[in-house]
Coordinates of C-alpha atoms and ligand atoms in Angstrom, one line a residue:
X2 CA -70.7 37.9 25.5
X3 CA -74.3 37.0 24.6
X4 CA -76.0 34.0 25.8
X5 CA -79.2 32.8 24.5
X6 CA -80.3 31.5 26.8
X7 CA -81.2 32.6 30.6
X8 CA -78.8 30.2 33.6
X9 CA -81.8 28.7 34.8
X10 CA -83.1 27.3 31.4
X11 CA -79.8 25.6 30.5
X12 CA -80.6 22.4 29.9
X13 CA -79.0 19.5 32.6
X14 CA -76.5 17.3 30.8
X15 CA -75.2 14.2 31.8
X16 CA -71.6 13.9 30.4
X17 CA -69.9 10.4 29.2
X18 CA -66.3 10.0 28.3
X19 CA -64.4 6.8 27.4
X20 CA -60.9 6.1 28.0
X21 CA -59.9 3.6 25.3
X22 CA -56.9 1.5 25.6
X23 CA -54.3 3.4 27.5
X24 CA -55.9 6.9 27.1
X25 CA -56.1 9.1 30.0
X26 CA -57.4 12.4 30.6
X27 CA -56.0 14.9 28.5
X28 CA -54.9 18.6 30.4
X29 CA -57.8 21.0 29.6
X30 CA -60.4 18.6 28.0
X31 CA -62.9 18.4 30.5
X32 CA -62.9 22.6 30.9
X33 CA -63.5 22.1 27.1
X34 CA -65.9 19.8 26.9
X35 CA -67.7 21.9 29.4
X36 CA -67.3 25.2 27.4
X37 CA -68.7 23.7 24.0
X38 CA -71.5 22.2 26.6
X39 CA -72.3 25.7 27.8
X40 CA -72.1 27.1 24.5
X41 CA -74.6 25.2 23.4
X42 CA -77.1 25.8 26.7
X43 CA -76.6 23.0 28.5
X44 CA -74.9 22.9 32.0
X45 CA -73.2 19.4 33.0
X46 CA -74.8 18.0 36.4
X47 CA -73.0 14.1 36.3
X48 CA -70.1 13.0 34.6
X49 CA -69.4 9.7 34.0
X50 CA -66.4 8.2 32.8
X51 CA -65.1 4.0 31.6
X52 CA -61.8 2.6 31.0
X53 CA -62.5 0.2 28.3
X54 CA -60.2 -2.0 25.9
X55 CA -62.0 -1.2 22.7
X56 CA -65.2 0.7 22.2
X57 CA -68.5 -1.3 21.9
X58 CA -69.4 -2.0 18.8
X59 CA -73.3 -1.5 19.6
X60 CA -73.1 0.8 22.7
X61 CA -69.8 2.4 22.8
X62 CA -69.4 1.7 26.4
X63 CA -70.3 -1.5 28.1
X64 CA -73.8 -2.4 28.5
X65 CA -73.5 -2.1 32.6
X66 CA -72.0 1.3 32.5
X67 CA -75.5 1.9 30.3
X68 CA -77.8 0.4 32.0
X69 CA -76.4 2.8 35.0
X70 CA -76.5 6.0 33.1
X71 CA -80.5 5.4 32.5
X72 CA -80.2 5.0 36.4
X73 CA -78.4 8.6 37.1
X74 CA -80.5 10.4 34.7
X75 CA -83.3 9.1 36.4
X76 CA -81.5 10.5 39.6
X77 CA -79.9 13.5 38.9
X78 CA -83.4 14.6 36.5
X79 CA -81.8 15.0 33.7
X80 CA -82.8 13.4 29.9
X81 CA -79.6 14.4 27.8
X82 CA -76.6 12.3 27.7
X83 CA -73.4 13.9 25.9
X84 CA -70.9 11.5 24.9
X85 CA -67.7 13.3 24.0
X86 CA -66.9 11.4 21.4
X87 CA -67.9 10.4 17.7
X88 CA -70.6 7.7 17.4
X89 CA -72.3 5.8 14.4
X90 CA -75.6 5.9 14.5
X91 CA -76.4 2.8 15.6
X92 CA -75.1 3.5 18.5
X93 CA -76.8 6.2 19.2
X94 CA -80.5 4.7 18.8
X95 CA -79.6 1.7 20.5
X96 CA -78.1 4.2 23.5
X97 CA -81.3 6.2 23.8
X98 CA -83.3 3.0 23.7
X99 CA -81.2 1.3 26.9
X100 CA -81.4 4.9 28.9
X101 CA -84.5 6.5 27.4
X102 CA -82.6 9.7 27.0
X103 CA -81.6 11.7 24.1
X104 CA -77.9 10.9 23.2
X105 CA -75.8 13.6 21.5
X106 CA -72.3 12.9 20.4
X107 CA -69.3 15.3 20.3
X108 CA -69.9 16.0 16.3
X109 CA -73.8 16.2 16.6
X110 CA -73.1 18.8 19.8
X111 CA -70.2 20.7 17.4
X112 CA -73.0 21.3 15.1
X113 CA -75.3 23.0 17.4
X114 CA -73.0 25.4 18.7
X115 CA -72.6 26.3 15.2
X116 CA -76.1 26.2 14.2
X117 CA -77.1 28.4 17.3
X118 CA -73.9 31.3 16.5
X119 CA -74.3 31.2 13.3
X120 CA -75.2 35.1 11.7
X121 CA -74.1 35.5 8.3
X122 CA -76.3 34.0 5.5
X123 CA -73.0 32.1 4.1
X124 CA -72.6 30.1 7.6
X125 CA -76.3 29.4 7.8
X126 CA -76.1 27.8 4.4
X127 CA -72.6 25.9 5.4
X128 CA -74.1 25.1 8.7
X129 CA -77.2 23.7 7.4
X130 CA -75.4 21.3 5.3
X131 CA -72.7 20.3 7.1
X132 CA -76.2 19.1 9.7
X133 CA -78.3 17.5 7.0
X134 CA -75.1 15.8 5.5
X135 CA -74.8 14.2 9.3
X136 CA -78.3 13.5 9.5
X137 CA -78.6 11.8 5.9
X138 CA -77.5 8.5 6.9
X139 CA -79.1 8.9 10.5
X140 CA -82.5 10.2 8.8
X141 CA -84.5 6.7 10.4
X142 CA -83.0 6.8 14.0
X143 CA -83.3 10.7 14.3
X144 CA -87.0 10.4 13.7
X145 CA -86.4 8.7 17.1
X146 CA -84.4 11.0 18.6
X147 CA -86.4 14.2 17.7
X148 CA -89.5 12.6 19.0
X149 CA -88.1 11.5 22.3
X150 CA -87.8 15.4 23.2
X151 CA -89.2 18.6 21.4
X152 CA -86.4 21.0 22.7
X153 CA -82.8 21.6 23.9
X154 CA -79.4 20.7 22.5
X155 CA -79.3 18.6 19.3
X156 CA -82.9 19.4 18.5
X157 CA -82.7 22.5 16.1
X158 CA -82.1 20.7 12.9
X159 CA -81.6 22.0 10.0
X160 CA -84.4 24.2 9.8
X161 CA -87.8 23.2 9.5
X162 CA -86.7 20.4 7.3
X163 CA -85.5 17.8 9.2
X164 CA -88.5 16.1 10.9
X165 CA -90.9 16.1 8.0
X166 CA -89.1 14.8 5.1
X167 CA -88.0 11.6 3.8
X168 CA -84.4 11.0 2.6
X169 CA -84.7 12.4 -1.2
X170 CA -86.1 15.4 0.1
X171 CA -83.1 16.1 2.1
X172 CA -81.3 15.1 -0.7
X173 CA -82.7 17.9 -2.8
X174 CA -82.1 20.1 0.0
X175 CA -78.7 19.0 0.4
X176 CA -78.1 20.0 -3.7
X177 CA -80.0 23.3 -3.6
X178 CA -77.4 24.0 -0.6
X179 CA -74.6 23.0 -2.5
X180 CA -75.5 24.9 -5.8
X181 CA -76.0 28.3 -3.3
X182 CA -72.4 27.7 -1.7
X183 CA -70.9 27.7 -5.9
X184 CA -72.3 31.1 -6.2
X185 CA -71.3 32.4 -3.2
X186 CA -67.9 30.9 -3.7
X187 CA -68.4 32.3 -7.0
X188 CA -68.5 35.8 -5.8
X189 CA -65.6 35.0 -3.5
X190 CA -63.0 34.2 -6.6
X191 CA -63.8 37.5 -8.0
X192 CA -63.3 38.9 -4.4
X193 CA -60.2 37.2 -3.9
X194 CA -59.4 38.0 -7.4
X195 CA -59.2 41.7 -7.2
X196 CA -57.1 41.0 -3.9
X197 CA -53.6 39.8 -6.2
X198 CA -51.1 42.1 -5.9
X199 CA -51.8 42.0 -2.3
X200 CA -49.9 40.0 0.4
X201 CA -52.6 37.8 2.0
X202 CA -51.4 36.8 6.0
X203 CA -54.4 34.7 7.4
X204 CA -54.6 34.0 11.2
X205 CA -55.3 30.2 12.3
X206 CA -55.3 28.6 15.3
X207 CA -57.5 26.8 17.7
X208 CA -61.0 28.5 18.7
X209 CA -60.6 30.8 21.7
X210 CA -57.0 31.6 20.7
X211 CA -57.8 35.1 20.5
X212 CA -57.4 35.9 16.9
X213 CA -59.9 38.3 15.9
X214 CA -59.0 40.4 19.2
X215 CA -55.7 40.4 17.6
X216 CA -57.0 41.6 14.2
X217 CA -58.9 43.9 16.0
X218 CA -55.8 45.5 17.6
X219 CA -53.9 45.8 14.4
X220 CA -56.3 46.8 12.3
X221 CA -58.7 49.0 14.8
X222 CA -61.8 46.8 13.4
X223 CA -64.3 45.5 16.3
X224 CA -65.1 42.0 15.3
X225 CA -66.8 40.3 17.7
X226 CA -65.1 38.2 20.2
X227 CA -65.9 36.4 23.5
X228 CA -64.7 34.0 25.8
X229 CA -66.4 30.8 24.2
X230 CA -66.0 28.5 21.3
X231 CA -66.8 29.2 18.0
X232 CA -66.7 33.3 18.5
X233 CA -66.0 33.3 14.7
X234 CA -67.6 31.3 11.7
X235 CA -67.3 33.7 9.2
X236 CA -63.7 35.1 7.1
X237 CA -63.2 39.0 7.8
X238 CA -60.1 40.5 5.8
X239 CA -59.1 44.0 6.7
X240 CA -56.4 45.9 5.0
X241 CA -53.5 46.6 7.2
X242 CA -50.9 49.5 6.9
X243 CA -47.3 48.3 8.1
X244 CA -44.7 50.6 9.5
X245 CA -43.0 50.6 6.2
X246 CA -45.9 52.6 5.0
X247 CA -47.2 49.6 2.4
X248 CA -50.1 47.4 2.8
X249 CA -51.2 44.3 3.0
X250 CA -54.5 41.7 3.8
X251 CA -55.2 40.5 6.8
X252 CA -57.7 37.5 7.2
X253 CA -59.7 36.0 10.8
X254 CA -61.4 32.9 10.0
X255 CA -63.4 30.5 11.6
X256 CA -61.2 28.4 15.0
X257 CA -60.3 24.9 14.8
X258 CA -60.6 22.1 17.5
X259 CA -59.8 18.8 18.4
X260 CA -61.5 16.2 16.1
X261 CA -63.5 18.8 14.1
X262 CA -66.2 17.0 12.7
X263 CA -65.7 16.1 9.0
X264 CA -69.2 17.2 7.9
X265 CA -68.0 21.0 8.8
X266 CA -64.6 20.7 7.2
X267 CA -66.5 19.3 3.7
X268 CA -69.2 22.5 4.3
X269 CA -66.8 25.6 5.0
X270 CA -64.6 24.5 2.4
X271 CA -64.8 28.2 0.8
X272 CA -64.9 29.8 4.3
X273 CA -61.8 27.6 4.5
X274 CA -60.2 28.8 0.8
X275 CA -58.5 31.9 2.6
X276 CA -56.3 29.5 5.0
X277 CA -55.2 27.4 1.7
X278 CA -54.4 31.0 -0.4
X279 CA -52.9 32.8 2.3
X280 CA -49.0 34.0 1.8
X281 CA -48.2 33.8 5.1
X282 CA -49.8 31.7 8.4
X283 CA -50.4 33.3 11.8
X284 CA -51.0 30.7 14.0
X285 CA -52.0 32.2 17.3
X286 CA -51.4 29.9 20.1
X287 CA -52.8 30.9 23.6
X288 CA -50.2 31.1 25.8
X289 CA -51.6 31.1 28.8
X290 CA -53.4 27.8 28.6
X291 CA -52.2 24.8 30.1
X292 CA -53.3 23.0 26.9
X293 CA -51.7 24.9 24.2
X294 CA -48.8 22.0 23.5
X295 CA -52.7 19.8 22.3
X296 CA -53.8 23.0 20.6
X297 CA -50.8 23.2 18.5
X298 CA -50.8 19.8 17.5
X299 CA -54.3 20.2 16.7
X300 CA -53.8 23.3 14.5
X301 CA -51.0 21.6 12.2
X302 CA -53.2 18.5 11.9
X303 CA -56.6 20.6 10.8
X304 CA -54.5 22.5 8.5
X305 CA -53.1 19.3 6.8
X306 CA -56.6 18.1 7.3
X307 CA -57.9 21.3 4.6
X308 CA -55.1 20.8 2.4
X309 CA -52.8 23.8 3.6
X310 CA -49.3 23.1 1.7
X311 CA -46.6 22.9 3.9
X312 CA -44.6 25.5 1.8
X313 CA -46.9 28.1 3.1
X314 CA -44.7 30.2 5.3
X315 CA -46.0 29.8 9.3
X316 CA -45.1 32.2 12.4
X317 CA -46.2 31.1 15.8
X318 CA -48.0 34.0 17.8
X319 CA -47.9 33.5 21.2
X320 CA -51.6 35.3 22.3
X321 CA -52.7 36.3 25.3
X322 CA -48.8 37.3 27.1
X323 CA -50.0 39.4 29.8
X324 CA -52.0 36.7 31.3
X325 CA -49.0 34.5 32.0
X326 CA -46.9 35.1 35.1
X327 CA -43.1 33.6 34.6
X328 CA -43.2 34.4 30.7
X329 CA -40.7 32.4 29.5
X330 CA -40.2 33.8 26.1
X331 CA -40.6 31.1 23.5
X332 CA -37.1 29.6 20.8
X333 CA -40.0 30.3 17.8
X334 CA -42.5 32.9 17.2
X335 CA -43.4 36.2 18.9
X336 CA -45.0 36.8 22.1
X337 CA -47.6 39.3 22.4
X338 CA -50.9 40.3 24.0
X339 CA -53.8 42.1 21.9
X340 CA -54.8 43.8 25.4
X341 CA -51.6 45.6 26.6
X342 CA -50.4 45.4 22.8
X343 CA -47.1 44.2 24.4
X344 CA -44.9 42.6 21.0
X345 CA -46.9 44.2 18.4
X346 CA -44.1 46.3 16.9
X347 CA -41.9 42.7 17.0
X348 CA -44.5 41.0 15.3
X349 CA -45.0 43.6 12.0
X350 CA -41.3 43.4 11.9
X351 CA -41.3 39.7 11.2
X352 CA -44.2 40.1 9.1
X353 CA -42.4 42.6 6.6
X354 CA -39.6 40.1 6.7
X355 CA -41.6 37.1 5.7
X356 CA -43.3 39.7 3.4
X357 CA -39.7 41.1 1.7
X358 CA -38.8 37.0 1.7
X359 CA -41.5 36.2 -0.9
X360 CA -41.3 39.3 -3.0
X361 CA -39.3 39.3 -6.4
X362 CA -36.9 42.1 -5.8
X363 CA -35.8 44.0 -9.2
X364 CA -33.9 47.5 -9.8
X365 CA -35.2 49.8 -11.9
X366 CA -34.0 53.3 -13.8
X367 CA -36.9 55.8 -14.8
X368 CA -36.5 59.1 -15.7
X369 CA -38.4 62.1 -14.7
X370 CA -41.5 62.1 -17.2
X371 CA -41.7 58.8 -15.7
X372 CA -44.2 59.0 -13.1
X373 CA -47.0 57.1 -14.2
X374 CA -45.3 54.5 -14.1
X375 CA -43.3 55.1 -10.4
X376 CA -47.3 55.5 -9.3
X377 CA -47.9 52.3 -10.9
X378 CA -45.4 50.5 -9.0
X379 CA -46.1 52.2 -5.7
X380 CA -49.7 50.6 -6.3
X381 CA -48.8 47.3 -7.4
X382 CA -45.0 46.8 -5.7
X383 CA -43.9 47.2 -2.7
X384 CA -41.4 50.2 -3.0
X385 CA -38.5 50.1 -0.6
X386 CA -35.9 52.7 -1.8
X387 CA -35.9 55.4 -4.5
X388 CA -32.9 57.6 -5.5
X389 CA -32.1 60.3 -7.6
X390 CA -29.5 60.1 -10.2
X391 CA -27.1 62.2 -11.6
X392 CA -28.7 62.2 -15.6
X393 CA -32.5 63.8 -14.4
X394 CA -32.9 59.8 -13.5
X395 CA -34.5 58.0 -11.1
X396 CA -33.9 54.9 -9.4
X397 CA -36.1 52.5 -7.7
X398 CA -35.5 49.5 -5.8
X399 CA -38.6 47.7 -5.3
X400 CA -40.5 44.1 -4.1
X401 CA -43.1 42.6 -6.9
X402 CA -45.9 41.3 -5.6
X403 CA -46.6 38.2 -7.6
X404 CA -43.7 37.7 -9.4
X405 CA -41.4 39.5 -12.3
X406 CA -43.9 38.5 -14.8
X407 CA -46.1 41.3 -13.9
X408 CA -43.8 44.2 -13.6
X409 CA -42.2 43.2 -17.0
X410 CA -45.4 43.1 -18.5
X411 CA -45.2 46.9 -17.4
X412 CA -42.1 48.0 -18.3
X413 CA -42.3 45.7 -21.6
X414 CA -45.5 48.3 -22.4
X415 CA -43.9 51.3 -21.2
X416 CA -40.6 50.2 -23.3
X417 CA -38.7 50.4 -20.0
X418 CA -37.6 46.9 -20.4
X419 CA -34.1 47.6 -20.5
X420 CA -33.7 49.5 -17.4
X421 CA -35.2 46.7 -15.3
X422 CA -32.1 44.4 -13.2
X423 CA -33.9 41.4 -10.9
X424 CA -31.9 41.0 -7.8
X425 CA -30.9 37.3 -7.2
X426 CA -31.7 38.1 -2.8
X427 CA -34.1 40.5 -1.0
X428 CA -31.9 43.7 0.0
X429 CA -31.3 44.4 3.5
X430 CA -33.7 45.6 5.9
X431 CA -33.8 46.9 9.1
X432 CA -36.5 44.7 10.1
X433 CA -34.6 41.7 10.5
X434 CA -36.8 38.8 11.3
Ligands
GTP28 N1 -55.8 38.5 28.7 C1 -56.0 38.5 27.4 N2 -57.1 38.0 26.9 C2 -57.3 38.0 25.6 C3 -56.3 38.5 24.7 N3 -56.7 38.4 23.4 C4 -57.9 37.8 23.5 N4 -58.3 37.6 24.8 C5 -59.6 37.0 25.2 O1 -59.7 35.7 24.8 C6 -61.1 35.4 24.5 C7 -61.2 34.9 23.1 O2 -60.8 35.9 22.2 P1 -61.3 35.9 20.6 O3 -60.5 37.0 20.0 O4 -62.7 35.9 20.5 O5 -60.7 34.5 20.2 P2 -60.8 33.8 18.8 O6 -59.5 33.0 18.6 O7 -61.2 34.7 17.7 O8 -62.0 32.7 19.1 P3 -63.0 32.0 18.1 O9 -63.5 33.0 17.1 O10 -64.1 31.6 19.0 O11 -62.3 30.8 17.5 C8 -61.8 36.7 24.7 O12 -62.5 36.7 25.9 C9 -60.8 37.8 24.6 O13 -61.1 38.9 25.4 C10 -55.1 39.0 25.3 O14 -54.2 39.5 24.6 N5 -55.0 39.0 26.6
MG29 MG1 -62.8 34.8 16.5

């Protein structure tokens, strides 16, 4: 793990959270409220908390409970406020003019972990609109905001652009951002294009499930990973051999978290693309924190959020397995643990059955001088069985990919057509899932 930033400069927060109505504390919020805090270099020296009825339209909380936050900050030295929660931006100015500090919200804090992670030129560009498409409406009262304070959390905008510029040039900005995502998700379609053929699993789940250390331990890559939020904001896709010899793609992408803010959905739409294509779901649950019933509810939320249909086949992986102590093994899904690689053979089994499950299964008779085509299949199918015959004849029993289409297109060409039989149901396999 890398910090930016040295313990000493972290920069002191003073934390808000509302209870509306009958909300209470939920299990593991604060711990993550404080991880996104320290991500983006801040450490939290106060916390405050209200109960209210409704939120306040103009401050969020009550005016008393702001007059006394201008009060602590004064105390405790400290000129950020973090409210963990979503608010307009009137609220915000009208916040920083009652405590003369600078007010972040949970979206605006989102986007600076983001900001400051970001490596790849594709999440710079998504990152820097998903910020200026935040700060559009904002632009008058963050002219405010910036000034208050030249450094810390919230304060790297979107490059140099934000302070100097009126609303059209952002606009123009915004556009030019826009037009640069199209190509690259230009570039992508061909990408993804040459990937038919190919079963496509993606792994999902909430940030800090451990999914890329899981990619990493089937697939022997070293992506990074570390014990923070947003690890990830890019798509890697590695090829991955099963034990049945045949391959298939296999997809990390960016986590998810509780009320992810809208402005990054709309941005990594094409970052996004690979969860809405993918054949089969991984959806890595951490099971060895005490919040994983919220995290789960929050992954099948996000993914109806970015328009995942609910036909695409899910399996739950249960990460993280040797950190739990009485490891009740779960009704649905597979255990396992990227570390000890405890489950792994379990969880390629089920994955060759959900794979065999979506294939088009089809007989086929070649002869010997056949070949090409058997190498064409072997390529392009997934090839479970093949016999010899009595007659110098071969016979294959074998998966297509996408569909019969394809493979008669083959056969049509090779005037094989005749010797091709679909099979109504996948044939058995000893990798019952
Ligand atoms: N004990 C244990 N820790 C694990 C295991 N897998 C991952 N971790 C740890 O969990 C933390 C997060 O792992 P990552 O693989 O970066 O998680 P991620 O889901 O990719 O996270 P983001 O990219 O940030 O969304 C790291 O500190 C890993 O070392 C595991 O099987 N056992
Ligand atoms: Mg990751």
């Amino acid at each position: 793990m890398h910090s930016t930033k040295e313990p000493t400069e972290l920069e002191r927060v003073l934390l808000v959270r509302a209870y509306i109505g009958n909300e209470s504390e939920e299990v593991g919020s604060t711990r993550e409220i404080l991880a996104l805090i320290q991500s983006a270099g801040g450490t939290v020296v106060v916390q405050e908390s209200q109960k209210r009825k409704t939120p306040d339209l103009r401050l969020f909380i009550g005016r008393g409970k702001a007059d006394e936050l201008r009060e602590i900050a004064l105390r405790e030295n400290t000129s950020t406020i973090i409210f963990d929660h979503n608010l307009s931006s009137g609220q915000v100015s009208r916040l920083e003019e009652v405590t003369n500090c600078k007010v972040i919200d949970r979206t605006e804090l989102i986007l600076a972990i983001f900001a400051g992670q970001a490596r790849t030129r594709e999440a710079k560009l998504q990152i820097e609109l998903a910020q200026l498409r935040y700060a559009l409406p904002r632009l008058s009262g963050m002219w405010h905001h910036f000034s208050r304070l030249g450094a810390g959390i919230g304060t790297r905008g979107p490059g140099e652009t934000q302070l100097e510029i009126d609303r059209r040039r952002a606009r123009s900005r915004i556009s030019f951002l826009e037009k640069k995502i199209e190509e690259v998700e230009t570039r992508w379609k061909i990408v993804s294009a040459r990937r038919t053929g190919m079963f496509n699993i993606t792994i999902v789940g909430y940030t800090n499930a451990g999914k890329s250390t899981l990619l990493n331990t089937l697939c022997n890559t070293c992506l990074y990973t570390a014990d923070k939020p947003f690890a990830t904001l890019d798509t890697t896709s590695r090829r991955m051999i099963l034990p049945d010899g045949s391959e298939v793609l296999i997809s990390d992408t960016v986590g998810f978290i509780e009320r992810l803010p809208e402005t990054l959905v709309a941005s990594f739409h094409t970052t996004l693309d690979i969860v809405r294509k993918a054949d089969l779901l991984l959806v890595a649950v951490d099971r060895s924190s005490p919040s994983r019933g919220r995290h789960i509810t929050t992954v099948r939320k996000t993914l109806q959020r970015i328009g995942v249909e609910e036909f695409i086949p899910r399996l739950t992986v249960w990460t993280k397995c040797d950190a739990v102590d009485d490891l009740r093994y779960p009704r649905t899904g597979v255990a396992v643990s990227a570390l000890s690689e405890f489950g792994l053979d379990a969880l390629l089994n089920r994955i060759m059955s959900h794979r065999d499950r979506s294939l088009d299964w089809f007989e086929l008779v070649l002869e010997y001088r056949d070949s090409a085509i058997l190498h064409w299949l072997y390529k392009n199918c997934v090839v479970r069985n093949v016999t010899n015959g009595e007659d110098a004849s071969v016979r294959v029993l074998a998966g297509a990919l996408r569909g019969y289409d394809s493979v008669e297109g083959k056969m049509d060409e090779a005037k094989l057509v005749r010797n091709f039989v679909r099979l109504p149901e996948p044939p058995e396999t000893e990798h019952a899932g």
